[in-house]
Amino acid sequence: YTITGTAYNGCGASGGSCGTRVIYLTVLTCNGAVNNSPCYGDILNLNAPGDSTGATYSWHGPGSGGPVVGTTQSVNITPAVYADSGMYYVIKTVAGTSTLDSTYVYIRPKPVLNLSTNAPLCIGMAATLTLSVTPVVAGETFAWSGPSGFTSALADPTRPGYNAADTGIYTLIASTTYGCKDTASIDATIVNPPGAPVISGQTQYCYGTTFVPFTVAGSNIKWYPTDTSTVGATTVAPTVNTFSPGTYTFFATQTLGCESPMDSITVIVYPPVTPNFTYVIHPGCVQDTVIFTNTSVGASSYSWNFGDGTPAVTTTDATHIFSTHAIQNVTLTATFAICSNSITEHPDTRHTVQAAFTPVLDTICTGQASTMVDASTATFQGGAGVLTSYLWDFGDGTNSTLPGTTPAPGHVYNQAGIYNVVLTVADLYGCTSTANANVYVVSLTIHSWLDTTLCLRQPLPLTNYVTVYPDLGDLTNFTYSWTDPTANLNSDTAHIPYFTGYGTYSFTETAGLTGTDFGACPVSQTMVIHSVLGKPLSHVTANATILYGGSIQLNADSEVYYWWKPNDGSLNDPNINDPIATPGTTTLYTVYGMDQYGCVDSQFVLIRVDSDMHECIPSGFTPNGDGLNDVFRPVGITFQNIVDFRVFNRWGQQVFYTNSPEKGWDGTFNGVPQDMGVYFYNITVARPGGMGENIIYKGDVTLIR
C-alpha cells in the first residue's frame, strides 16, 4: 500500500512552502522480516511481523557484520541514505528460543535538482526566459510553477516575452519512476540593459595593407556575423583579409548582467591601384613638349608631378612643356578613395647644339690667313646628334655657309684690327648655337728720335717706342735689331741700347713680334744722332761757414740756365747764377747748369751755420735803484731762448721764475726786498741753429745792498 500525504505550512492563497512525503506500507505476515525500501532521505522502517508478546528483538546490518541498529520489533532509521542499502538481520527470542530472519533494503534515489536560468534578462529586450534542470534521468516527471500562473511539465521550459510581471520564484517538483520526489526553486529577475559597446578601428584599407585589430570599449564582448544573429557569437574579434577587396560589417554586444544591444563597424577594402603611363617626346629648341598617355588601372583620379617645379595637374592624360633639356623625373599618382600609388618615369629630353671653334692662329700680320678649327657638337638623349649647317661670319663683312660637316675654313685679313669671328651651327630640329672668338690682325710702328743733336755726358739710352695696332697688352713680345754702327752700342738686340761717343751717327732699328708661327710683322726706322760734350760749371762758391743769422752770396758760371736746390726759402732767387743764401741751419746746396745743347752739370756747396753762442751769468748784483747792475739775469742773450730761469733762497724756497729773456730778478719776493746774501739759480738756455741743443747753468749769486 502506498499512502501519499501533504503537510501544509502556511501553503495556500497567501503563499509559503509546501512539502509532500510518500510513505510505503507493507502488510506483514505473522512471521519474517520486512522493510519499506524508502526514497533517499525518507524513513527506513525495519519490521519483524507477528506476535511480539514476551519477545525480544536484535536488529543489525547492513550486512552480516553490521552493527545493531535496533532492539524493538519495528525500527526506524532516518534519514535514509544510500549507505543504508543492504541485508538487515533480526534475531527474535521468545521463551529462550531465538529465530533469525532477514530482509534486503533498497534506498531509492531522489531526483537531483540543479536549477538554472538565463536570467537576469534585460528590460525591454522582449527576451525568452529559459528554465533548466540537470541532470535529467529517464522516466522522471516534472512539474514547474511560477509567477503569473506559469506551469510546465517540461524539464527545460521557456517563457517567451519575458517581462517585469514574470519575475519571481520558479519551483520544480520532480518524480522518479519509483515515486521518489524532490523540489527546488530559483529566482528569475530582470535588469536594465547596458549600452552597446563602442567599436573603433580603421574602416578603410588599401589593398594589401596591414590590418589593425579593432578596439572595443565594453565588457564580455560577443561578436555576431549579422545584426539578426542569435547564435554563432564568439569572444574573438574578427579580422579582415586586406588582399580580398570588399565591404565587411561586424556586430558586437557586451554583457553586464544581461546582453546589450549591438554596435557595428563596417570595413571597406579597396581594390588595388596600378599606375602606369606612356609618353611621346616632341623636341624643341628652347622647350620640349611631352605628351603623356595614362594607362593606369583601378584609379578614379590622377595627379601629375613633372619634377621641374611647375604645379601638379590632375587630368587623366597630360601634355607638358619642359624648359630644360635634361633627364626629367615625371611622377604619376593614381588614387581611388583613400588609396594612392605612384610610378616615376624619366623622359630624356636632352638634345643640345653647342657651337665651338678655335683659330689656329689668333694673332696674325696683315695679309695673312687665319684658319678656324671647328669643335661644335650636338647631342640627343645622351648620344651623338647631327649638325646640319655652319654659318661663318669673319667679322670683316664677309661670311661663309657650309653644310653639316666638320669644316676648317681659312680667311685672309688685309687690314689691321680686331675681328670678332662668329660661328652659328644648326641641328636637325633647327636649333642653333653661336660661338665667337677674336682674331688680332696687327701692324707695328716705331717711334724714336729722328735727326737729333744732343748733349752726351754719360751713356745715352736710345729710347724708342714700338706700338702695335690693335693693342695686344701684355701678350706683346718683340725682337730688336740695331745696325750701322754697332761699335758704340752696348747691345745690338736690346730694346733700348746705350750709346757712347761724340759726333754724328746713323742707326737703323728693326722690331718684330715673337712667339708666333706666322712671321714677325717686322718694322724698321733710321735715326741720326749728333752728340756733343756739355760745358762744366765754373767759379762755383767754395764751402763756407757763417754765423747764425748771417748771409752769403753763392755763385756759379759757364752755363745758360741755372737753378739751385733746396728751394726752401733761404735763397733770394733760386734761378740765377749768384743768389744770396741766408740759411738758419747748415745746408748743402746743389747748383744745376744747362748749356745751349741741353747738357746739364751740377755741383755741391756746403754752407755751415755757426750757432755757438756765449752766455755769461753774473756772480752778484746790487738792486739799489742806481740803474747799474740792479737786475740779475744772463748776459749775451741774442738768438737764444730762455727755457727756464729760477732763483732759490738758502732754505730752498723759490723766490723768482721766468722764461722770458727780457726779464730778470730785481731782488724782491712778492714785492718784498730780500736780505743780502747768497741765492741759488737754475737756468736752461736753448740755442738756435746748429744742433739746437739746450745749455743748463747752475750756481749761486750774491745779493748786495
XYZ file of C-alpha atoms in Angstrom:
705
model
C 0.000 0.000 0.000
C 1.285 3.446 -0.792
C -0.031 6.470 1.069
C 0.795 9.997 -0.030
C 0.369 12.815 2.441
C 0.938 16.563 2.104
C 1.994 18.761 5.019
C 0.978 22.374 4.820
C 2.886 25.167 6.402
C 1.018 28.279 5.522
C 0.607 26.960 1.985
C -2.312 28.338 0.126
C -3.508 31.557 -1.267
C -1.090 33.546 0.889
C 1.964 31.616 -0.389
C 4.515 29.707 1.665
C 6.173 26.354 1.223
C 4.576 23.023 0.713
C 6.120 19.545 1.139
C 4.983 16.127 0.010
C 6.135 12.850 1.577
C 5.391 9.348 0.180
C 5.150 6.508 2.735
C 5.306 2.883 1.664
C 3.400 0.425 3.940
C 3.828 -3.280 3.738
C 1.238 -5.631 5.245
C 3.298 -8.159 7.073
C 2.620 -11.804 7.616
C 2.885 -13.093 11.092
C 6.473 -14.177 10.698
C 9.572 -12.901 8.785
C 11.493 -9.576 8.422
C 10.368 -6.744 6.074
C 11.334 -3.080 5.153
C 9.747 -0.235 3.284
C 12.712 0.387 0.790
C 12.291 4.224 1.128
C 13.494 7.058 -1.050
C 16.748 8.718 -0.214
C 16.240 10.993 2.799
C 12.973 9.372 3.933
C 12.487 6.964 6.965
C 13.796 3.453 6.608
C 11.429 1.104 8.554
C 12.573 -2.357 9.555
C 9.824 -4.645 10.991
C 9.515 -8.254 12.310
C 5.802 -9.006 11.934
C 3.993 -11.424 14.161
C 3.137 -11.767 17.801
C 5.552 -9.818 19.961
C 4.229 -10.959 23.317
C 7.115 -11.870 25.555
C 9.582 -11.465 22.631
C 12.864 -9.582 22.446
C 14.496 -8.334 19.221
C 18.001 -7.543 17.967
C 18.411 -5.812 14.538
C 21.792 -5.353 12.873
C 23.115 -4.633 9.410
C 23.500 -3.803 6.713
C 25.407 -6.998 6.123
C 26.083 -9.876 8.487
C 28.749 -7.882 10.261
C 26.699 -4.767 10.519
C 26.138 -3.011 13.854
C 22.981 -3.344 15.989
C 20.512 -0.766 14.675
C 17.539 -1.530 16.971
C 16.077 -3.789 19.712
C 12.373 -3.376 19.062
C 10.008 -5.205 16.820
C 9.900 -2.175 14.458
C 12.950 0.057 13.911
C 13.088 3.421 12.039
C 16.326 4.839 10.558
C 16.114 8.464 9.394
C 17.097 9.940 7.113
C 17.794 7.040 4.876
C 20.995 7.303 2.893
C 22.487 5.175 0.174
C 24.900 3.608 2.665
C 21.860 2.119 4.401
C 21.224 -0.204 1.458
C 21.912 -3.956 2.053
C 20.862 -7.013 4.014
C 19.460 -6.493 7.554
C 19.090 -9.366 10.128
C 16.739 -9.678 13.105
C 17.015 -12.161 15.981
C 13.671 -12.747 17.768
C 13.807 -14.543 21.154
C 10.680 -15.904 22.820
C 10.883 -18.002 25.982
C 14.542 -18.572 25.399
C 14.089 -19.675 21.839
C 15.675 -17.483 19.111
C 14.815 -17.308 15.462
C 16.757 -15.476 12.684
C 15.202 -13.704 9.751
C 16.421 -11.126 7.219
C 15.260 -8.516 4.681
C 17.096 -6.649 1.878
C 16.829 -2.855 1.901
C 16.874 -0.712 -1.258
C 17.387 3.057 -0.765
C 15.731 4.515 -3.831
C 17.283 7.668 -5.326
C 15.538 11.046 -5.301
C 15.764 13.390 -8.276
C 18.900 15.612 -8.338
C 17.644 19.182 -8.924
C 20.298 21.668 -10.148
C 18.184 24.530 -11.450
C 19.462 27.259 -13.748
C 18.031 30.136 -15.803
C 19.238 32.667 -18.362
C 18.029 35.430 -16.056
C 18.615 38.165 -15.275
C 17.227 39.329 -18.608
C 17.228 42.862 -19.889
C 14.217 45.116 -19.575
C 12.603 45.950 -22.872
C 14.540 43.318 -24.819
C 11.410 41.032 -25.270
C 13.636 38.078 -24.403
C 12.667 34.482 -23.678
C 13.172 33.131 -20.159
C 14.752 29.679 -20.176
C 14.481 27.359 -17.137
C 16.730 24.302 -16.893
C 17.330 21.356 -14.574
C 20.249 18.915 -14.532
C 20.730 16.026 -14.592
C 17.635 14.619 -16.271
C 17.050 10.852 -15.633
C 14.903 8.763 -17.937
C 11.401 8.321 -16.635
C 11.432 11.425 -14.415
C 8.417 13.678 -14.454
C 8.449 17.433 -13.813
C 6.019 19.986 -12.516
C 7.067 23.692 -12.803
C 5.123 26.518 -11.242
C 5.849 30.215 -11.130
C 4.550 33.822 -11.179
C 1.501 34.830 -13.189
C 0.188 31.225 -13.213
C 3.121 29.734 -15.032
C 3.176 25.888 -15.159
C 5.085 23.402 -17.236
C 5.750 19.649 -17.278
C 8.949 20.059 -19.342
C 12.404 19.588 -17.953
C 13.648 22.820 -19.610
C 10.653 25.041 -20.244
C 10.784 28.526 -21.800
C 8.677 31.640 -21.274
C 8.661 33.925 -24.350
C 8.054 37.665 -23.980
C 9.526 37.720 -20.526
C 8.808 40.983 -18.675
C 8.698 42.506 -15.221
C 5.415 40.715 -14.301
C 7.114 37.370 -14.903
C 9.868 37.870 -12.343
C 9.922 35.882 -9.083
C 10.342 32.337 -7.660
C 10.009 29.412 -10.051
C 9.523 25.953 -8.298
C 10.109 22.476 -9.724
C 8.757 19.174 -8.319
C 10.463 16.175 -9.937
C 9.384 12.485 -9.516
C 11.277 9.305 -10.346
C 9.769 6.116 -11.646
C 9.891 4.792 -8.038
C 7.787 7.693 -6.881
C 10.711 9.493 -5.210
C 10.194 13.223 -5.361
C 12.140 16.402 -4.621
C 11.542 20.108 -5.046
C 13.744 23.154 -5.674
C 13.260 26.823 -6.502
C 15.159 29.550 -8.431
C 14.656 33.314 -8.602
C 14.321 34.882 -12.108
C 14.962 38.645 -12.287
C 15.364 41.438 -14.847
C 17.925 44.280 -15.064
C 18.386 47.427 -17.130
C 20.358 46.540 -20.283
C 23.865 48.032 -20.645
C 24.676 50.313 -23.563
C 26.050 48.873 -26.718
C 29.855 48.552 -26.770
C 31.807 51.140 -28.720
C 33.736 49.568 -31.581
C 36.564 51.637 -33.039
C 39.206 50.949 -35.619
C 40.329 51.723 -39.114
C 37.406 51.428 -41.501
C 39.125 51.836 -44.853
C 42.039 49.813 -46.153
C 44.021 49.881 -49.308
C 44.712 46.604 -50.992
C 47.348 44.537 -49.172
C 47.943 46.940 -46.288
C 48.321 45.641 -42.747
C 45.057 45.109 -40.867
C 44.864 46.872 -37.495
C 42.816 44.942 -34.879
C 39.569 46.514 -33.624
C 39.371 48.014 -30.171
C 36.118 47.736 -28.195
C 35.069 49.736 -25.136
C 32.960 47.248 -23.132
C 32.972 44.038 -21.113
C 32.333 40.415 -22.015
C 32.252 41.184 -25.718
C 30.435 38.853 -28.118
C 30.717 39.143 -31.909
C 27.946 38.276 -34.379
C 28.119 37.943 -38.170
C 24.795 39.785 -38.711
C 22.540 42.098 -36.725
C 19.886 39.363 -36.592
C 22.175 36.574 -35.469
C 21.219 34.784 -32.274
C 23.873 32.113 -32.453
C 27.461 31.922 -33.524
C 28.628 34.527 -31.007
C 32.328 34.499 -30.318
C 34.568 36.415 -27.995
C 37.364 36.534 -30.576
C 37.440 39.827 -32.529
C 37.201 39.255 -36.274
C 39.994 40.204 -38.726
C 39.869 41.330 -42.336
C 41.927 39.946 -45.217
C 43.092 43.124 -46.992
C 44.068 41.101 -50.047
C 40.357 40.473 -50.629
C 38.589 43.701 -51.713
C 35.038 44.202 -50.459
C 32.831 45.610 -47.687
C 32.736 43.826 -44.322
C 30.366 44.583 -41.407
C 30.743 43.151 -37.906
C 28.398 43.337 -34.856
C 29.204 43.089 -31.144
C 27.419 43.189 -27.789
C 28.601 43.424 -24.215
C 27.207 41.611 -21.184
C 26.867 43.333 -17.799
C 24.187 41.302 -16.046
C 22.438 40.964 -19.390
C 23.431 41.345 -23.014
C 23.433 44.809 -24.568
C 22.166 45.991 -27.941
C 24.617 45.621 -30.836
C 27.153 48.064 -32.151
C 28.607 47.593 -35.608
C 31.656 48.553 -37.659
C 31.955 48.439 -41.429
C 35.354 47.962 -43.115
C 35.977 48.657 -46.786
C 38.957 47.048 -48.544
C 39.585 48.833 -51.827
C 40.833 47.033 -54.904
C 44.494 47.511 -55.985
C 45.546 50.737 -57.769
C 48.146 50.198 -60.517
C 49.555 53.418 -62.041
C 51.176 53.396 -65.472
C 51.681 55.736 -68.434
C 53.451 56.116 -71.769
C 54.824 59.264 -73.393
C 55.957 60.768 -76.689
C 58.670 63.496 -76.860
C 58.434 66.382 -79.349
C 61.818 68.165 -79.179
C 62.009 71.964 -79.346
C 64.935 74.382 -79.396
C 64.031 76.282 -76.226
C 61.372 73.940 -74.812
C 60.382 70.309 -75.316
C 56.761 69.147 -75.429
C 55.976 65.701 -73.996
C 52.543 64.055 -74.424
C 51.657 61.600 -71.632
C 49.019 58.839 -72.030
C 47.600 57.377 -68.817
C 47.303 53.544 -68.784
C 46.622 53.135 -65.056
C 44.212 50.509 -63.686
C 41.869 50.767 -60.686
C 42.093 54.544 -60.106
C 39.475 57.290 -60.199
C 41.710 60.394 -60.032
C 45.234 61.291 -61.043
C 47.980 63.785 -60.225
C 50.963 64.540 -62.486
C 54.182 65.926 -60.984
C 56.612 66.892 -63.738
C 59.618 67.368 -61.429
C 60.518 70.830 -62.728
C 58.904 72.981 -60.056
C 55.694 73.603 -62.007
C 52.335 72.968 -60.268
C 50.928 69.442 -60.427
C 47.945 68.792 -62.718
C 45.027 66.438 -62.027
C 43.988 65.387 -65.512
C 43.807 61.804 -66.746
C 46.243 62.398 -69.619
C 48.698 65.295 -69.707
C 50.805 67.408 -72.031
C 53.765 69.281 -70.541
C 56.402 71.670 -71.852
C 59.869 71.287 -70.292
C 62.096 74.356 -70.320
C 65.320 72.454 -69.726
C 66.918 69.747 -71.852
C 67.554 67.046 -69.249
C 66.518 63.627 -67.983
C 63.178 64.513 -66.417
C 61.524 62.939 -63.372
C 57.798 62.617 -64.024
C 55.612 61.012 -61.347
C 52.011 59.897 -61.850
C 49.995 59.342 -58.683
C 46.836 57.284 -59.201
C 44.152 57.440 -56.478
C 40.975 55.564 -55.632
C 39.234 56.699 -52.438
C 41.999 56.832 -49.815
C 44.368 54.619 -51.757
C 47.174 56.006 -53.868
C 50.090 54.545 -55.744
C 52.783 56.253 -57.771
C 55.110 55.497 -60.644
C 58.028 57.606 -61.884
C 59.388 57.622 -65.415
C 62.317 59.554 -66.841
C 61.647 61.106 -70.254
C 65.007 62.027 -71.776
C 64.666 65.489 -73.331
C 68.400 66.002 -73.654
C 69.291 67.396 -77.068
C 71.859 70.159 -77.310
C 73.685 72.025 -80.006
C 76.909 73.749 -78.979
C 78.931 75.879 -81.327
C 82.678 75.930 -80.635
C 85.813 76.666 -82.628
C 89.361 77.945 -82.202
C 91.545 79.899 -84.630
C 94.762 78.043 -85.375
C 96.415 81.463 -85.060
C 94.501 84.169 -83.270
C 97.202 86.813 -83.916
C 98.437 87.374 -87.463
C 100.021 90.060 -89.593
C 98.054 91.944 -92.214
C 97.710 89.949 -95.415
C 97.961 86.591 -93.632
C 95.207 83.936 -93.312
C 93.704 82.605 -90.105
C 92.305 79.052 -90.183
C 89.342 78.128 -87.956
C 89.135 74.632 -86.438
C 85.583 73.619 -85.628
C 84.769 71.860 -82.328
C 80.960 72.162 -82.416
C 78.856 69.302 -81.048
C 75.259 68.107 -80.995
C 73.706 65.526 -78.675
C 70.364 63.710 -78.442
C 69.274 61.729 -75.387
C 72.819 61.050 -74.283
C 74.073 60.092 -77.742
C 75.558 61.943 -80.699
C 73.314 64.401 -82.525
C 73.534 65.712 -86.086
C 74.675 69.192 -87.161
C 73.114 70.259 -90.449
C 74.776 73.604 -91.228
C 77.560 76.062 -90.329
C 77.434 79.825 -90.877
C 80.762 81.710 -90.518
C 80.908 85.488 -90.099
C 84.593 86.558 -90.252
C 83.963 89.997 -88.749
C 85.174 91.981 -91.784
C 81.934 91.955 -93.734
C 82.402 88.525 -95.316
C 80.769 85.216 -94.377
C 80.540 81.606 -95.493
C 77.796 78.959 -95.239
C 78.903 75.332 -95.163
C 76.973 72.028 -94.920
C 76.887 69.912 -91.794
C 80.426 68.615 -91.945
C 83.433 69.433 -89.841
C 84.846 72.490 -91.591
C 88.201 74.223 -91.170
C 87.899 77.375 -93.292
C 90.746 79.865 -93.703
C 90.329 83.598 -94.176
C 92.792 86.347 -95.231
C 92.717 89.736 -93.444
C 94.236 92.738 -95.290
C 93.610 95.431 -92.672
C 94.908 95.613 -89.114
C 92.277 95.382 -86.395
C 90.417 93.119 -84.025
C 87.911 90.917 -85.840
C 85.190 89.030 -83.985
C 84.599 85.758 -85.807
C 81.117 84.305 -85.193
C 80.088 80.698 -85.909
C 76.401 79.701 -85.935
C 75.541 75.974 -86.161
C 72.132 74.261 -86.502
C 70.937 70.711 -85.723
C 68.163 68.510 -87.149
C 65.493 70.378 -85.194
C 66.551 73.810 -86.410
C 68.073 74.654 -83.049
C 71.081 76.954 -83.272
C 74.069 77.859 -81.170
C 76.617 80.638 -81.570
C 80.283 80.897 -80.633
C 82.764 83.680 -81.266
C 86.481 84.357 -80.982
C 88.711 87.335 -81.739
C 91.361 87.348 -84.450
C 94.019 90.022 -83.990
C 95.455 91.349 -87.280
C 98.380 93.537 -86.286
C 100.729 96.121 -87.736
C 103.764 97.650 -85.931
C 105.023 101.254 -85.799
C 108.315 102.576 -84.329
C 108.557 105.999 -82.706
C 112.090 107.238 -81.868
C 114.452 110.223 -82.155
C 114.947 111.405 -85.700
C 117.985 113.506 -86.741
C 118.671 114.758 -83.234
C 121.534 116.882 -81.823
C 122.009 116.356 -78.109
C 124.438 116.528 -75.260
C 126.180 113.361 -74.198
C 127.964 113.298 -70.862
C 127.147 109.628 -69.996
C 125.858 106.556 -71.921
C 122.707 107.624 -73.752
C 119.700 105.264 -73.855
C 118.378 105.154 -77.399
C 114.752 105.377 -76.331
C 112.155 104.152 -78.790
C 108.566 103.043 -78.671
C 107.056 100.235 -80.700
C 103.286 100.403 -80.960
C 101.018 97.640 -82.133
C 97.644 98.151 -83.682
C 95.493 96.790 -82.277
C 96.930 96.895 -78.735
C 97.684 93.369 -77.538
C 98.527 94.408 -73.987
C 100.730 92.004 -72.047
C 100.595 89.500 -74.901
C 103.010 91.599 -76.976
C 106.656 90.468 -77.176
C 109.203 91.950 -79.570
C 112.630 91.268 -81.029
C 115.016 94.117 -81.861
C 117.920 94.504 -84.228
C 120.282 97.562 -84.464
C 122.675 98.128 -87.382
C 125.335 100.627 -88.563
C 127.279 101.288 -86.492
C 127.083 98.926 -83.501
C 130.542 99.618 -82.052
C 129.146 102.480 -79.952
C 126.183 100.421 -78.632
C 126.264 98.120 -75.622
C 123.886 95.683 -77.425
C 122.528 95.317 -80.965
C 119.480 93.252 -79.846
C 118.263 95.226 -76.832
C 115.069 97.228 -76.928
C 116.872 100.313 -75.590
C 120.664 100.020 -76.093
C 123.086 102.558 -74.585
C 125.150 104.760 -76.925
C 128.516 106.352 -76.159
C 130.554 108.554 -78.427
C 130.663 112.045 -79.872
C 129.854 113.043 -83.397
C 127.179 112.134 -85.934
C 125.820 108.577 -86.122
C 123.039 106.861 -88.100
C 121.244 103.849 -86.524
C 118.637 101.533 -88.048
C 116.239 99.703 -85.692
C 114.123 96.730 -86.719
C 111.405 95.361 -84.395
C 109.119 92.358 -84.756
C 106.681 90.168 -82.764
C 107.894 86.934 -81.214
C 106.171 83.789 -80.052
C 104.172 83.330 -83.249
C 104.273 80.948 -86.143
C 103.152 83.416 -88.733
C 106.067 85.846 -89.023
C 107.410 88.743 -87.030
C 105.435 91.554 -88.724
C 108.747 93.489 -88.854
C 109.024 97.296 -88.973
C 112.206 99.471 -89.279
C 113.241 103.090 -88.754
C 116.560 105.001 -89.007
C 117.655 107.713 -86.539
C 120.555 110.192 -86.918
C 122.186 111.351 -83.690
C 124.738 114.197 -83.371
C 126.230 114.097 -79.866
C 128.317 116.850 -78.224
C 130.145 117.187 -74.866
C 128.450 119.616 -72.458
C 130.178 122.504 -70.602
C 131.021 122.063 -66.887
C 130.107 124.655 -64.211
C 132.915 127.050 -63.214
C 133.642 129.584 -60.462
C 131.391 127.703 -58.061
C 131.396 129.108 -54.494
C 133.541 127.066 -52.134
C 132.179 125.577 -48.943
C 131.898 128.247 -46.194
C 130.846 128.883 -42.574
C 128.648 131.805 -41.455
C 127.334 132.912 -38.077
C 123.780 132.190 -37.179
C 121.608 134.910 -38.737
C 124.237 135.839 -41.304
C 124.121 135.648 -45.186
C 126.474 134.673 -48.002
C 126.355 135.175 -51.770
C 126.650 131.995 -53.862
C 127.996 131.840 -57.420
C 128.350 129.552 -60.499
C 129.290 130.396 -64.158
C 129.699 128.990 -67.754
C 126.059 127.853 -68.374
C 122.974 129.381 -69.952
C 120.390 128.290 -67.360
C 120.821 127.834 -63.560
C 118.741 126.517 -60.680
C 119.604 125.935 -57.031
C 118.248 123.422 -54.531
C 116.862 123.151 -51.943
C 114.397 125.875 -52.714
C 113.440 126.186 -49.033
C 113.180 129.989 -48.790
C 116.763 130.542 -47.700
C 117.706 131.813 -51.239
C 116.592 135.207 -52.519
C 116.291 133.722 -56.077
C 116.972 130.031 -56.816
C 117.027 130.520 -60.630
C 120.049 132.833 -61.020
C 123.748 132.057 -61.008
C 124.551 134.159 -57.871
C 121.741 134.054 -55.274
C 122.162 135.274 -51.662
C 121.756 132.478 -49.082
C 120.594 133.088 -45.500
C 120.285 129.566 -44.022
C 119.117 129.050 -40.435
C 120.925 125.730 -40.231
C 123.834 124.115 -42.015
C 122.646 123.476 -45.592
C 124.037 121.585 -48.625
C 123.109 123.492 -51.791
C 123.147 121.929 -55.270
C 123.546 124.130 -58.316
C 122.457 122.863 -61.791
C 123.593 124.470 -65.030
C 122.419 123.751 -68.624
C 124.255 124.861 -71.782
C 122.786 125.639 -75.198
C 122.785 121.913 -76.166
C 120.818 120.887 -73.151
C 123.802 119.413 -71.337
C 123.401 119.659 -67.587
C 126.167 119.871 -64.961
C 125.832 120.128 -61.185
C 127.991 120.829 -58.113
C 127.522 120.987 -54.340
C 128.120 123.925 -51.952
C 128.041 123.325 -48.168
C 127.219 126.398 -46.026
C 127.750 125.680 -42.334
C 125.875 127.839 -39.759
C 127.774 128.575 -36.552
C 125.163 128.648 -33.755
C 127.752 128.518 -30.903
C 126.850 131.473 -28.594
C 128.378 132.688 -25.340
C 126.137 133.409 -22.362
C 127.504 134.952 -19.136
C 125.958 134.528 -15.681
C 126.858 137.374 -13.189
C 128.087 136.308 -9.759
C 126.391 139.215 -7.946
C 124.116 142.244 -8.356
C 123.132 145.392 -6.407
C 119.394 146.129 -6.585
C 119.719 149.658 -5.077
C 117.984 151.588 -7.844
C 121.064 153.398 -9.174
C 120.498 151.945 -12.652
C 123.660 149.890 -12.514
C 123.543 146.141 -12.044
C 120.062 146.351 -10.448
C 118.736 143.107 -12.014
C 120.145 139.577 -12.047
C 119.898 137.834 -15.492
C 122.074 136.074 -18.099
C 124.226 138.317 -20.250
C 124.911 137.747 -24.002
C 121.397 136.603 -24.999
C 120.849 137.298 -28.708
C 119.158 134.498 -30.685
C 118.885 132.213 -27.694
C 115.660 131.447 -25.810
C 115.257 131.241 -22.038
C 113.559 127.927 -21.396
C 113.607 128.016 -17.593
C 115.027 130.634 -15.136
C 114.571 130.030 -11.336
C 116.140 131.555 -8.164
C 116.014 129.924 -4.680
C 116.966 131.198 -1.199
C 119.163 129.181 1.098
C 116.141 127.350 2.510
C 115.254 126.063 -0.983
C 112.305 128.407 -1.373
C 111.778 129.644 -4.956
C 111.804 133.451 -4.971
C 111.793 134.063 -8.761
C 110.742 132.378 -12.062
C 110.550 133.430 -15.735
C 111.075 132.070 -19.284
C 111.434 135.480 -20.921
C 114.913 136.692 -21.982
C 113.918 140.300 -21.262
C 113.168 139.725 -17.580
C 115.464 139.268 -14.563
C 115.285 139.125 -10.756
C 115.126 142.500 -9.005
C 115.940 141.072 -5.525
C 112.323 141.007 -4.285
C 109.891 138.229 -3.457
C 106.207 139.003 -3.613
C 107.220 142.707 -3.668
C 109.334 142.433 -0.509
C 113.094 143.210 -0.830
C 115.130 140.171 0.156
C 118.066 140.145 2.540
C 121.593 140.355 1.350
C 123.241 137.017 0.997
C 123.837 134.108 -1.343
C 120.990 132.801 -3.598
C 120.988 129.857 -5.955
C 119.892 129.774 -9.628
C 118.972 127.152 -12.246
C 118.873 128.475 -15.850
C 118.131 126.497 -19.085
C 119.050 128.268 -22.376
C 118.017 126.989 -25.870
C 120.429 127.856 -28.698
C 119.079 128.108 -32.295
C 120.714 126.705 -35.458
C 123.402 124.057 -35.495
C 122.336 121.152 -33.284
C 119.761 123.296 -31.465
C 120.976 121.989 -28.094
C 119.953 123.277 -24.615
C 122.538 124.630 -22.100
C 121.860 124.320 -18.350
C 123.517 126.695 -15.857
C 123.535 126.044 -12.085
C 125.271 128.163 -9.462
C 124.911 130.947 -6.897
C 124.675 134.724 -6.972
C 125.271 137.255 -4.182
C 122.707 139.955 -3.476
C 124.464 143.072 -2.256
C 122.757 146.196 -0.850
